[in-house]
PDB file of C-alpha atoms in Angstrom:
ATOM      1  CA  MET A   1       0.000   0.000   0.000  1.00 41.00           C
ATOM      2  CA  THR A   2       1.134   3.529  -0.627  1.00 41.00           C
ATOM      3  CA  THR A   3       2.813   5.428   2.168  1.00 41.00           C
ATOM      4  CA  ALA A   4       1.521   8.788   0.990  1.00 46.00           C
ATOM      5  CA  THR A   5       0.487  11.218   3.690  1.00 45.00           C
ATOM      6  CA  LEU A   6      -3.221  11.622   4.331  1.00 48.00           C
ATOM      7  CA  GLU A   7      -4.582  15.134   4.059  1.00 49.00           C
ATOM      8  CA  THR A   8      -7.822  15.844   5.913  1.00 48.00           C
ATOM      9  CA  LYS A   9      -9.958  18.878   5.230  1.00 48.00           C
ATOM     10  CA  PRO A  10     -11.089  20.842   8.300  1.00 45.00           C
ATOM     11  CA  MET A  11     -14.416  19.655   9.645  1.00 45.00           C
ATOM     12  CA  THR A  12     -17.280  22.004  10.443  1.00 47.00           C
ATOM     13  CA  ALA A  13     -20.558  21.414  12.257  1.00 48.00           C
ATOM     14  CA  GLU A  14     -22.317  21.249   8.901  1.00 66.00           C
ATOM     15  CA  GLN A  15     -19.878  18.833   7.290  1.00 88.00           C
ATOM     16  CA  LEU A  16     -21.779  15.613   6.700  1.00 96.00           C
ATOM     17  CA  ILE A  17     -18.892  13.999   4.824  1.00 97.00           C
ATOM     18  CA  LEU A  18     -15.199  13.720   5.685  1.00 97.00           C
ATOM     19  CA  VAL A  19     -12.762  14.190   2.830  1.00 98.00           C
ATOM     20  CA  GLU A  20      -9.162  12.994   2.535  1.00 97.00           C
ATOM     21  CA  THR A  21      -6.616  12.341  -0.159  1.00 98.00           C
ATOM     22  CA  ASP A  22      -4.086   9.515  -0.102  1.00 97.00           C
ATOM     23  CA  GLY A  23      -1.761   9.917  -3.052  1.00 97.00           C
ATOM     24  CA  SER A  24      -3.891   9.653  -6.189  1.00 97.00           C
ATOM     25  CA  VAL A  25      -6.902   8.276  -4.285  1.00 98.00           C
ATOM     26  CA  GLY A  26      -9.657  10.595  -3.101  1.00 98.00           C
ATOM     27  CA  ILE A  27     -11.537   9.422  -0.010  1.00 98.00           C
ATOM     28  CA  ILE A  28     -15.045  10.389   1.091  1.00 98.00           C
ATOM     29  CA  LYS A  29     -16.512   9.113   4.367  1.00 98.00           C
ATOM     30  CA  LEU A  30     -20.186   9.549   5.201  1.00 98.00           C
ATOM     31  CA  ASN A  31     -20.432  11.296   8.562  1.00 97.00           C
ATOM     32  CA  ARG A  32     -23.831  11.035  10.267  1.00 95.00           C
ATOM     33  CA  PRO A  33     -22.996   8.361  12.864  1.00 94.00           C
ATOM     34  CA  LYS A  34     -25.920   9.090  15.196  1.00 93.00           C
ATOM     35  CA  VAL A  35     -28.425   8.140  12.474  1.00 94.00           C
ATOM     36  CA  LEU A  36     -26.365   5.393  10.823  1.00 95.00           C
ATOM     37  CA  ASN A  37     -25.399   7.711   7.938  1.00 96.00           C
ATOM     38  CA  ALA A  38     -28.999   8.303   6.868  1.00 93.00           C
ATOM     39  CA  LEU A  39     -28.984  10.144   3.560  1.00 94.00           C
ATOM     40  CA  ASN A  40     -30.642  13.537   3.818  1.00 92.00           C
ATOM     41  CA  PRO A  41     -30.615  16.112   0.991  1.00 91.00           C
ATOM     42  CA  GLU A  42     -27.780  18.115   2.568  1.00 94.00           C
ATOM     43  CA  LEU A  43     -25.488  15.088   2.762  1.00 96.00           C
ATOM     44  CA  MET A  44     -26.273  14.088  -0.804  1.00 95.00           C
ATOM     45  CA  THR A  45     -25.534  17.602  -2.047  1.00 95.00           C
ATOM     46  CA  GLN A  46     -22.186  17.652  -0.245  1.00 96.00           C
ATOM     47  CA  LEU A  47     -21.401  14.210  -1.643  1.00 97.00           C
ATOM     48  CA  ALA A  48     -22.258  15.213  -5.212  1.00 97.00           C
ATOM     49  CA  GLU A  49     -20.164  18.387  -4.932  1.00 97.00           C
ATOM     50  CA  GLN A  50     -17.142  16.502  -3.620  1.00 98.00           C
ATOM     51  CA  LEU A  51     -17.381  13.799  -6.276  1.00 98.00           C
ATOM     52  CA  GLU A  52     -17.499  16.507  -8.918  1.00 98.00           C
ATOM     53  CA  ALA A  53     -14.457  18.162  -7.333  1.00 98.00           C
ATOM     54  CA  PHE A  54     -12.494  14.890  -7.387  1.00 98.00           C
ATOM     55  CA  ASP A  55     -13.601  14.321 -10.977  1.00 97.00           C
ATOM     56  CA  LYS A  56     -12.053  17.657 -11.963  1.00 97.00           C
ATOM     57  CA  ASP A  57      -8.844  17.089  -9.976  1.00 97.00           C
ATOM     58  CA  ASP A  58      -6.168  15.716 -12.326  1.00 95.00           C
ATOM     59  CA  SER A  59      -4.174  14.363  -9.379  1.00 96.00           C
ATOM     60  CA  ILE A  60      -7.007  12.015  -8.327  1.00 97.00           C
ATOM     61  CA  TYR A  61      -7.425   8.787 -10.311  1.00 98.00           C
ATOM     62  CA  VAL A  62      -9.776   6.701  -8.125  1.00 98.00           C
ATOM     63  CA  ILE A  63     -12.323   7.538  -5.407  1.00 98.00           C
ATOM     64  CA  VAL A  64     -13.186   5.581  -2.254  1.00 98.00           C
ATOM     65  CA  LEU A  65     -16.646   6.054  -0.734  1.00 98.00           C
ATOM     66  CA  ALA A  66     -16.956   4.642   2.782  1.00 98.00           C
ATOM     67  CA  GLY A  67     -19.398   4.407   5.632  1.00 97.00           C
ATOM     68  CA  SER A  68     -18.665   3.261   9.157  1.00 97.00           C
ATOM     69  CA  GLU A  69     -18.135  -0.267  10.426  1.00 96.00           C
ATOM     70  CA  ARG A  70     -21.712  -0.234  11.736  1.00 96.00           C
ATOM     71  CA  ALA A  71     -23.402   1.207   8.652  1.00 97.00           C
ATOM     72  CA  PHE A  72     -22.544   2.256   5.126  1.00 98.00           C
ATOM     73  CA  ALA A  73     -25.892   4.048   5.071  1.00 97.00           C
ATOM     74  CA  ALA A  74     -29.072   2.754   6.669  1.00 93.00           C
ATOM     75  CA  GLY A  75     -31.376   4.463   4.196  1.00 84.00           C
ATOM     76  CA  ALA A  76     -32.870   7.841   3.511  1.00 76.00           C
ATOM     77  CA  ASP A  77     -33.711  10.250   6.315  1.00 73.00           C
ATOM     78  CA  ILE A  78     -37.377   9.288   6.768  1.00 74.00           C
ATOM     79  CA  GLY A  79     -38.127  12.178   9.103  1.00 73.00           C
ATOM     80  CA  ASP A  80     -37.079  14.580   6.374  1.00 74.00           C
ATOM     81  CA  MET A  81     -39.824  13.410   4.017  1.00 73.00           C
ATOM     82  CA  ALA A  82     -42.506  11.697   6.121  1.00 75.00           C
ATOM     83  CA  GLU A  83     -45.050  14.523   5.892  1.00 78.00           C
ATOM     84  CA  CYS A  84     -44.263  15.659   2.342  1.00 79.00           C
ATOM     85  CA  SER A  85     -46.978  15.676  -0.288  1.00 82.00           C
ATOM     86  CA  SER A  86     -46.541  14.253  -3.771  1.00 84.00           C
ATOM     87  CA  LEU A  87     -46.227  17.784  -5.162  1.00 85.00           C
ATOM     88  CA  GLU A  88     -43.631  18.731  -2.553  1.00 81.00           C
ATOM     89  CA  MET A  89     -41.564  15.673  -3.416  1.00 75.00           C
ATOM     90  CA  TYR A  90     -41.856  16.486  -7.105  1.00 76.00           C
ATOM     91  CA  LYS A  91     -40.709  20.082  -6.557  1.00 77.00           C
ATOM     92  CA  ARG A  92     -37.856  18.954  -4.332  1.00 77.00           C
ATOM     93  CA  ASP A  93     -36.523  16.802  -7.188  1.00 77.00           C
ATOM     94  CA  GLN A  94     -34.094  15.132  -4.823  1.00 80.00           C
ATOM     95  CA  PHE A  95     -33.039  12.536  -7.352  1.00 84.00           C
ATOM     96  CA  ALA A  96     -31.391  15.217  -9.492  1.00 89.00           C
ATOM     97  CA  THR A  97     -28.538  15.032  -6.983  1.00 92.00           C
ATOM     98  CA  TRP A  98     -28.300  11.291  -7.550  1.00 92.00           C
ATOM     99  CA  ASP A  99     -28.005  11.943 -11.280  1.00 94.00           C
ATOM    100  CA  ARG A 100     -25.005  14.174 -10.544  1.00 95.00           C
ATOM    101  CA  ILE A 101     -23.391  11.328  -8.604  1.00 96.00           C
ATOM    102  CA  LYS A 102     -24.098   8.885 -11.428  1.00 95.00           C
ATOM    103  CA  ARG A 103     -22.181  11.119 -13.819  1.00 96.00           C
ATOM    104  CA  THR A 104     -18.903  10.684 -11.910  1.00 97.00           C
ATOM    105  CA  LYS A 105     -16.354   9.594 -14.520  1.00 97.00           C
ATOM    106  CA  LYS A 106     -13.629   8.240 -12.260  1.00 98.00           C
ATOM    107  CA  PRO A 107     -14.004   4.779 -10.710  1.00 98.00           C
ATOM    108  CA  ILE A 108     -15.599   4.675  -7.254  1.00 98.00           C
ATOM    109  CA  VAL A 109     -14.701   1.916  -4.792  1.00 98.00           C
ATOM    110  CA  ALA A 110     -17.328   1.450  -2.066  1.00 98.00           C
ATOM    111  CA  ALA A 111     -16.210   0.334   1.403  1.00 98.00           C
ATOM    112  CA  VAL A 112     -19.360  -1.236   2.868  1.00 98.00           C
ATOM    113  CA  SER A 113     -19.964  -2.664   6.330  1.00 98.00           C
ATOM    114  CA  GLY A 114     -23.067  -3.172   8.405  1.00 97.00           C
ATOM    115  CA  TYR A 115     -26.282  -1.779   6.984  1.00 97.00           C
ATOM    116  CA  ALA A 116     -26.630  -0.713   3.347  1.00 98.00           C
ATOM    117  CA  LEU A 117     -30.373  -0.301   3.165  1.00 97.00           C
ATOM    118  CA  GLY A 118     -32.805   1.605   0.975  1.00 96.00           C
ATOM    119  CA  GLY A 119     -30.995   4.679  -0.281  1.00 95.00           C
ATOM    120  CA  GLY A 120     -27.802   3.214   1.158  1.00 97.00           C
ATOM    121  CA  CYS A 121     -28.130   0.188  -1.099  1.00 97.00           C
ATOM    122  CA  GLU A 122     -28.947   2.455  -4.046  1.00 97.00           C
ATOM    123  CA  LEU A 123     -25.897   4.633  -3.327  1.00 97.00           C
ATOM    124  CA  MET A 124     -23.732   1.528  -3.041  1.00 98.00           C
ATOM    125  CA  MET A 125     -24.964   0.356  -6.443  1.00 97.00           C
ATOM    126  CA  LEU A 126     -23.840   3.649  -8.010  1.00 97.00           C
ATOM    127  CA  CYS A 127     -20.274   2.640  -7.135  1.00 98.00           C
ATOM    128  CA  ASP A 128     -18.126   0.549  -9.444  1.00 98.00           C
ATOM    129  CA  VAL A 129     -16.240  -1.874  -7.190  1.00 98.00           C
ATOM    130  CA  ILE A 130     -17.938  -2.829  -3.923  1.00 98.00           C
ATOM    131  CA  ILE A 131     -15.905  -4.240  -1.030  1.00 98.00           C
ATOM    132  CA  ALA A 132     -18.260  -5.568   1.651  1.00 98.00           C
ATOM    133  CA  SER A 133     -17.530  -6.753   5.164  1.00 98.00           C
ATOM    134  CA  ASP A 134     -18.795 -10.173   6.191  1.00 98.00           C
ATOM    135  CA  THR A 135     -21.257  -8.421   8.518  1.00 97.00           C
ATOM    136  CA  SER A 136     -22.984  -6.475   5.746  1.00 98.00           C
ATOM    137  CA  GLN A 137     -26.776  -6.435   5.558  1.00 98.00           C
ATOM    138  CA  ILE A 138     -28.026  -5.163   2.204  1.00 98.00           C
ATOM    139  CA  GLY A 139     -31.601  -4.510   1.142  1.00 97.00           C
ATOM    140  CA  GLN A 140     -34.421  -2.300  -0.101  1.00 96.00           C
ATOM    141  CA  PRO A 141     -36.933  -2.313   2.787  1.00 95.00           C
ATOM    142  CA  GLU A 142     -38.981   0.675   1.592  1.00 93.00           C
ATOM    143  CA  ILE A 143     -42.017  -1.602   1.234  1.00 93.00           C
ATOM    144  CA  ASN A 144     -42.193  -1.732   5.041  1.00 92.00           C
ATOM    145  CA  ILE A 145     -43.041   1.971   5.244  1.00 89.00           C
ATOM    146  CA  GLY A 146     -45.528   2.093   2.399  1.00 92.00           C
ATOM    147  CA  VAL A 147     -43.302   3.167  -0.457  1.00 90.00           C
ATOM    148  CA  MET A 148     -40.807   1.605  -2.871  1.00 91.00           C
ATOM    149  CA  PRO A 149     -37.254   2.317  -4.015  1.00 92.00           C
ATOM    150  CA  GLY A 150     -37.015   5.598  -5.911  1.00 88.00           C
ATOM    151  CA  ALA A 151     -33.291   6.165  -6.531  1.00 89.00           C
ATOM    152  CA  GLY A 152     -32.767   3.233  -8.865  1.00 92.00           C
ATOM    153  CA  GLY A 153     -33.287   0.268  -6.550  1.00 94.00           C
ATOM    154  CA  THR A 154     -35.847  -1.589  -8.654  1.00 94.00           C
ATOM    155  CA  GLN A 155     -33.693  -1.172 -11.765  1.00 93.00           C
ATOM    156  CA  ARG A 156     -30.112  -1.650 -10.602  1.00 95.00           C
ATOM    157  CA  LEU A 157     -30.847  -4.414  -8.114  1.00 96.00           C
ATOM    158  CA  THR A 158     -32.732  -6.380 -10.780  1.00 95.00           C
ATOM    159  CA  ARG A 159     -29.844  -5.986 -13.225  1.00 93.00           C
ATOM    160  CA  ALA A 160     -27.383  -7.108 -10.564  1.00 94.00           C
ATOM    161  CA  VAL A 161     -29.098 -10.117  -8.993  1.00 96.00           C
ATOM    162  CA  GLY A 162     -31.905 -10.997 -11.414  1.00 95.00           C
ATOM    163  CA  LYS A 163     -35.683 -10.754 -11.238  1.00 96.00           C
ATOM    164  CA  ALA A 164     -36.311 -13.543  -8.711  1.00 97.00           C
ATOM    165  CA  THR A 165     -33.987 -12.228  -6.019  1.00 97.00           C
ATOM    166  CA  ALA A 166     -34.883  -8.593  -6.672  1.00 97.00           C
ATOM    167  CA  MET A 167     -38.585  -9.368  -6.298  1.00 97.00           C
ATOM    168  CA  ASP A 168     -37.903 -11.270  -3.089  1.00 97.00           C
ATOM    169  CA  VAL A 169     -35.818  -8.481  -1.563  1.00 97.00           C
ATOM    170  CA  ILE A 170     -37.997  -5.561  -2.697  1.00 96.00           C
ATOM    171  CA  LEU A 171     -41.432  -7.093  -2.072  1.00 97.00           C
ATOM    172  CA  THR A 172     -40.652  -8.702   1.297  1.00 97.00           C
ATOM    173  CA  GLY A 173     -38.151  -6.170   2.608  1.00 96.00           C
ATOM    174  CA  ARG A 174     -35.690  -8.864   3.653  1.00 96.00           C
ATOM    175  CA  PHE A 175     -31.958  -8.232   3.804  1.00 97.00           C
ATOM    176  CA  LEU A 176     -29.245 -10.043   1.882  1.00 98.00           C
ATOM    177  CA  ASN A 177     -26.224 -11.066   3.910  1.00 98.00           C
ATOM    178  CA  ALA A 178     -22.733 -10.632   2.514  1.00 98.00           C
ATOM    179  CA  ALA A 179     -22.488 -14.184   1.183  1.00 97.00           C
ATOM    180  CA  GLU A 180     -25.817 -13.870  -0.651  1.00 97.00           C
ATOM    181  CA  ALA A 181     -24.822 -10.490  -2.085  1.00 98.00           C
ATOM    182  CA  LEU A 182     -21.539 -11.902  -3.362  1.00 98.00           C
ATOM    183  CA  ALA A 183     -23.177 -15.013  -4.847  1.00 96.00           C
ATOM    184  CA  GLY A 184     -25.762 -12.815  -6.575  1.00 96.00           C
ATOM    185  CA  GLY A 185     -23.178 -10.488  -8.103  1.00 96.00           C
ATOM    186  CA  LEU A 186     -24.256  -7.471  -6.070  1.00 97.00           C
ATOM    187  CA  VAL A 187     -20.856  -6.901  -4.430  1.00 98.00           C
ATOM    188  CA  SER A 188     -17.351  -7.468  -5.774  1.00 98.00           C
ATOM    189  CA  ARG A 189     -15.582  -8.999  -2.774  1.00 98.00           C
ATOM    190  CA  VAL A 190     -16.328  -9.931   0.842  1.00 98.00           C
ATOM    191  CA  VAL A 191     -13.692  -9.521   3.542  1.00 98.00           C
ATOM    192  CA  PRO A 192     -13.600  -9.729   7.361  1.00 98.00           C
ATOM    193  CA  ARG A 193     -15.188  -6.728   9.034  1.00 97.00           C
ATOM    194  CA  GLU A 194     -11.900  -5.390  10.397  1.00 97.00           C
ATOM    195  CA  HIS A 195     -10.463  -5.181   6.882  1.00 97.00           C
ATOM    196  CA  PHE A 196     -13.353  -3.751   4.853  1.00 98.00           C
ATOM    197  CA  TYR A 197     -11.923  -0.223   4.679  1.00 98.00           C
ATOM    198  CA  SER A 198      -8.239  -1.101   4.357  1.00 98.00           C
ATOM    199  CA  GLU A 199      -9.037  -3.582   1.576  1.00 98.00           C
ATOM    200  CA  ALA A 200     -11.127  -1.012  -0.307  1.00 98.00           C
ATOM    201  CA  LEU A 201      -8.275   1.469  -0.035  1.00 98.00           C
ATOM    202  CA  ARG A 202      -5.734  -1.143  -1.143  1.00 98.00           C
ATOM    203  CA  ILE A 203      -7.796  -1.983  -4.217  1.00 98.00           C
ATOM    204  CA  ALA A 204      -8.266   1.713  -5.009  1.00 98.00           C
ATOM    205  CA  HIS A 205      -4.488   2.188  -4.970  1.00 98.00           C
ATOM    206  CA  GLU A 206      -4.053  -0.874  -7.167  1.00 98.00           C
ATOM    207  CA  MET A 207      -6.465   0.638  -9.682  1.00 97.00           C
ATOM    208  CA  ALA A 208      -4.818   4.057  -9.406  1.00 97.00           C
ATOM    209  CA  ARG A 209      -1.579   2.572 -10.728  1.00 96.00           C
ATOM    210  CA  LYS A 210      -3.330   1.894 -14.054  1.00 96.00           C
ATOM    211  CA  GLY A 211      -3.753   4.420 -16.827  1.00 94.00           C
ATOM    212  CA  PRO A 212      -6.318   6.961 -15.565  1.00 95.00           C
ATOM    213  CA  ILE A 213      -7.831   7.653 -18.983  1.00 96.00           C
ATOM    214  CA  ALA A 214      -8.196   3.932 -19.652  1.00 96.00           C
ATOM    215  CA  LEU A 215      -9.828   3.541 -16.229  1.00 96.00           C
ATOM    216  CA  ARG A 216     -12.465   6.140 -17.037  1.00 96.00           C
ATOM    217  CA  PHE A 217     -13.116   4.778 -20.528  1.00 96.00           C
ATOM    218  CA  ALA A 218     -13.389   1.201 -19.254  1.00 96.00           C
ATOM    219  CA  LYS A 219     -15.884   2.246 -16.567  1.00 95.00           C
ATOM    220  CA  GLU A 220     -17.928   4.106 -19.168  1.00 95.00           C
ATOM    221  CA  SER A 221     -17.973   1.113 -21.479  1.00 96.00           C
ATOM    222  CA  VAL A 222     -19.033  -1.367 -18.782  1.00 95.00           C
ATOM    223  CA  LEU A 223     -21.869   0.917 -17.682  1.00 94.00           C
ATOM    224  CA  LYS A 224     -22.985   1.159 -21.306  1.00 93.00           C
ATOM    225  CA  ALA A 225     -23.587  -2.600 -21.270  1.00 91.00           C
ATOM    226  CA  HIS A 226     -26.500  -2.045 -18.885  1.00 85.00           C
ATOM    227  CA  GLU A 227     -28.177   0.506 -21.119  1.00 87.00           C
ATOM    228  CA  THR A 228     -27.807  -0.716 -24.692  1.00 90.00           C
ATOM    229  CA  ALA A 229     -28.139  -3.739 -26.927  1.00 90.00           C
ATOM    230  CA  LEU A 230     -25.020  -5.850 -27.446  1.00 92.00           C
ATOM    231  CA  SER A 231     -24.329  -4.582 -30.965  1.00 93.00           C
ATOM    232  CA  GLU A 232     -24.485  -0.936 -29.861  1.00 93.00           C
ATOM    233  CA  GLY A 233     -22.356  -1.677 -26.807  1.00 92.00           C
ATOM    234  CA  LEU A 234     -19.679  -3.377 -28.895  1.00 92.00           C
ATOM    235  CA  GLU A 235     -19.540  -0.427 -31.267  1.00 93.00           C
ATOM    236  CA  TYR A 236     -19.231   1.958 -28.308  1.00 91.00           C
ATOM    237  CA  GLU A 237     -16.456  -0.154 -26.762  1.00 92.00           C
ATOM    238  CA  ARG A 238     -14.446  -0.169 -29.987  1.00 92.00           C
ATOM    239  CA  LYS A 239     -14.650   3.604 -30.354  1.00 92.00           C
ATOM    240  CA  LEU A 240     -13.279   4.075 -26.853  1.00 92.00           C
ATOM    241  CA  PHE A 241     -10.570   1.457 -27.496  1.00 91.00           C
ATOM    242  CA  TYR A 242      -9.428   3.246 -30.636  1.00 91.00           C
ATOM    243  CA  ALA A 243      -9.560   6.625 -28.868  1.00 93.00           C
ATOM    244  CA  LEU A 244      -7.044   5.431 -26.283  1.00 92.00           C
ATOM    245  CA  PHE A 245      -4.432   5.154 -29.029  1.00 92.00           C
ATOM    246  CA  SER A 246      -4.338   8.952 -29.142  1.00 94.00           C
ATOM    247  CA  THR A 247      -3.076   9.089 -25.533  1.00 93.00           C
ATOM    248  CA  GLU A 248       0.474   9.239 -24.202  1.00 93.00           C
ATOM    249  CA  ASP A 249      -0.520   6.633 -21.599  1.00 92.00           C
ATOM    250  CA  GLN A 250      -1.172   4.040 -24.314  1.00 93.00           C
ATOM    251  CA  LYS A 251       2.291   4.560 -25.771  1.00 92.00           C
ATOM    252  CA  GLU A 252       3.908   4.428 -22.316  1.00 90.00           C
ATOM    253  CA  GLY A 253       1.942   1.343 -21.256  1.00 92.00           C
ATOM    254  CA  MET A 254       2.805  -0.704 -24.320  1.00 92.00           C
ATOM    255  CA  ARG A 255       6.427   0.396 -24.371  1.00 92.00           C
ATOM    256  CA  ALA A 256       6.771  -0.498 -20.677  1.00 91.00           C
ATOM    257  CA  PHE A 257       5.317  -3.935 -21.376  1.00 92.00           C
ATOM    258  CA  MET A 258       7.805  -4.577 -24.171  1.00 93.00           C
ATOM    259  CA  GLU A 259      10.678  -3.219 -22.071  1.00 94.00           C
ATOM    260  CA  LYS A 260       9.628  -5.347 -19.079  1.00 93.00           C
ATOM    261  CA  ARG A 261       9.243  -2.431 -16.682  1.00 93.00           C
ATOM    262  CA  LYS A 262       6.406  -0.779 -14.802  1.00 92.00           C
ATOM    263  CA  PRO A 263       4.613   1.963 -16.731  1.00 92.00           C
ATOM    264  CA  ASP A 264       4.630   5.570 -15.546  1.00 91.00           C
ATOM    265  CA  PHE A 265       1.176   6.822 -16.465  1.00 93.00           C
ATOM    266  CA  LYS A 266       0.515  10.575 -16.566  1.00 91.00           C
ATOM    267  CA  GLY A 267      -3.161  10.710 -17.445  1.00 89.00           C
ATOM    268  CA  LYS A 268      -2.430  12.260 -20.828  1.00 90.00           C
TER     269      LYS A 268
END
């Protein structure tokens, strides 16, 4: 693992996320411990703004998004919306913030432990590589309070685990344990609870040693597979592949391979 010094931004009373950098990895930690990192509009706005800032920062190649050992995020802040009318929810347009998060170009590694429920599960599914502790409990229990997932849960969960499991989880409100989530393809890896964050950070650094432009293009191409037919996806993939041959990183990577040395990528 890198030995780069961590830099922590000053925290204020209103700071609902903690932000650090570790070399070329940007780190965001959700910071509402008293309510198990419940996702209110203010937190989501801060999160979207920081992801956009990391996306624009040429020194950051990969992003880690983490919760606490007890909870990645235990859902939306119910008290914030319990008495809202349909019109009020429509005017609030809270999912516009989620769309901003979805547009993050750089890979996001999620460090998940404990509860990832409702909006927490939906936020987790917006990430690209998901490292889950063996104590994780993942689900979409909105049905228990008279609503349903609204930030992509019915769509992304179904694409990840299939119709049968998605129906079971969404219609009954039951939680998937870590082993079930891994078997269903919902998370990337499962590790002991005490290592969930360190392993996510290790993997982020491993990814950050790759070509940053290739990382972004590869993420974009994989996500395209969920939204298009195979023929269109293949055409899209090839265009991105060819485009990489206009980068300095492609020349450096292939020369390093032939010269049997490690490449020195510059993101150019």
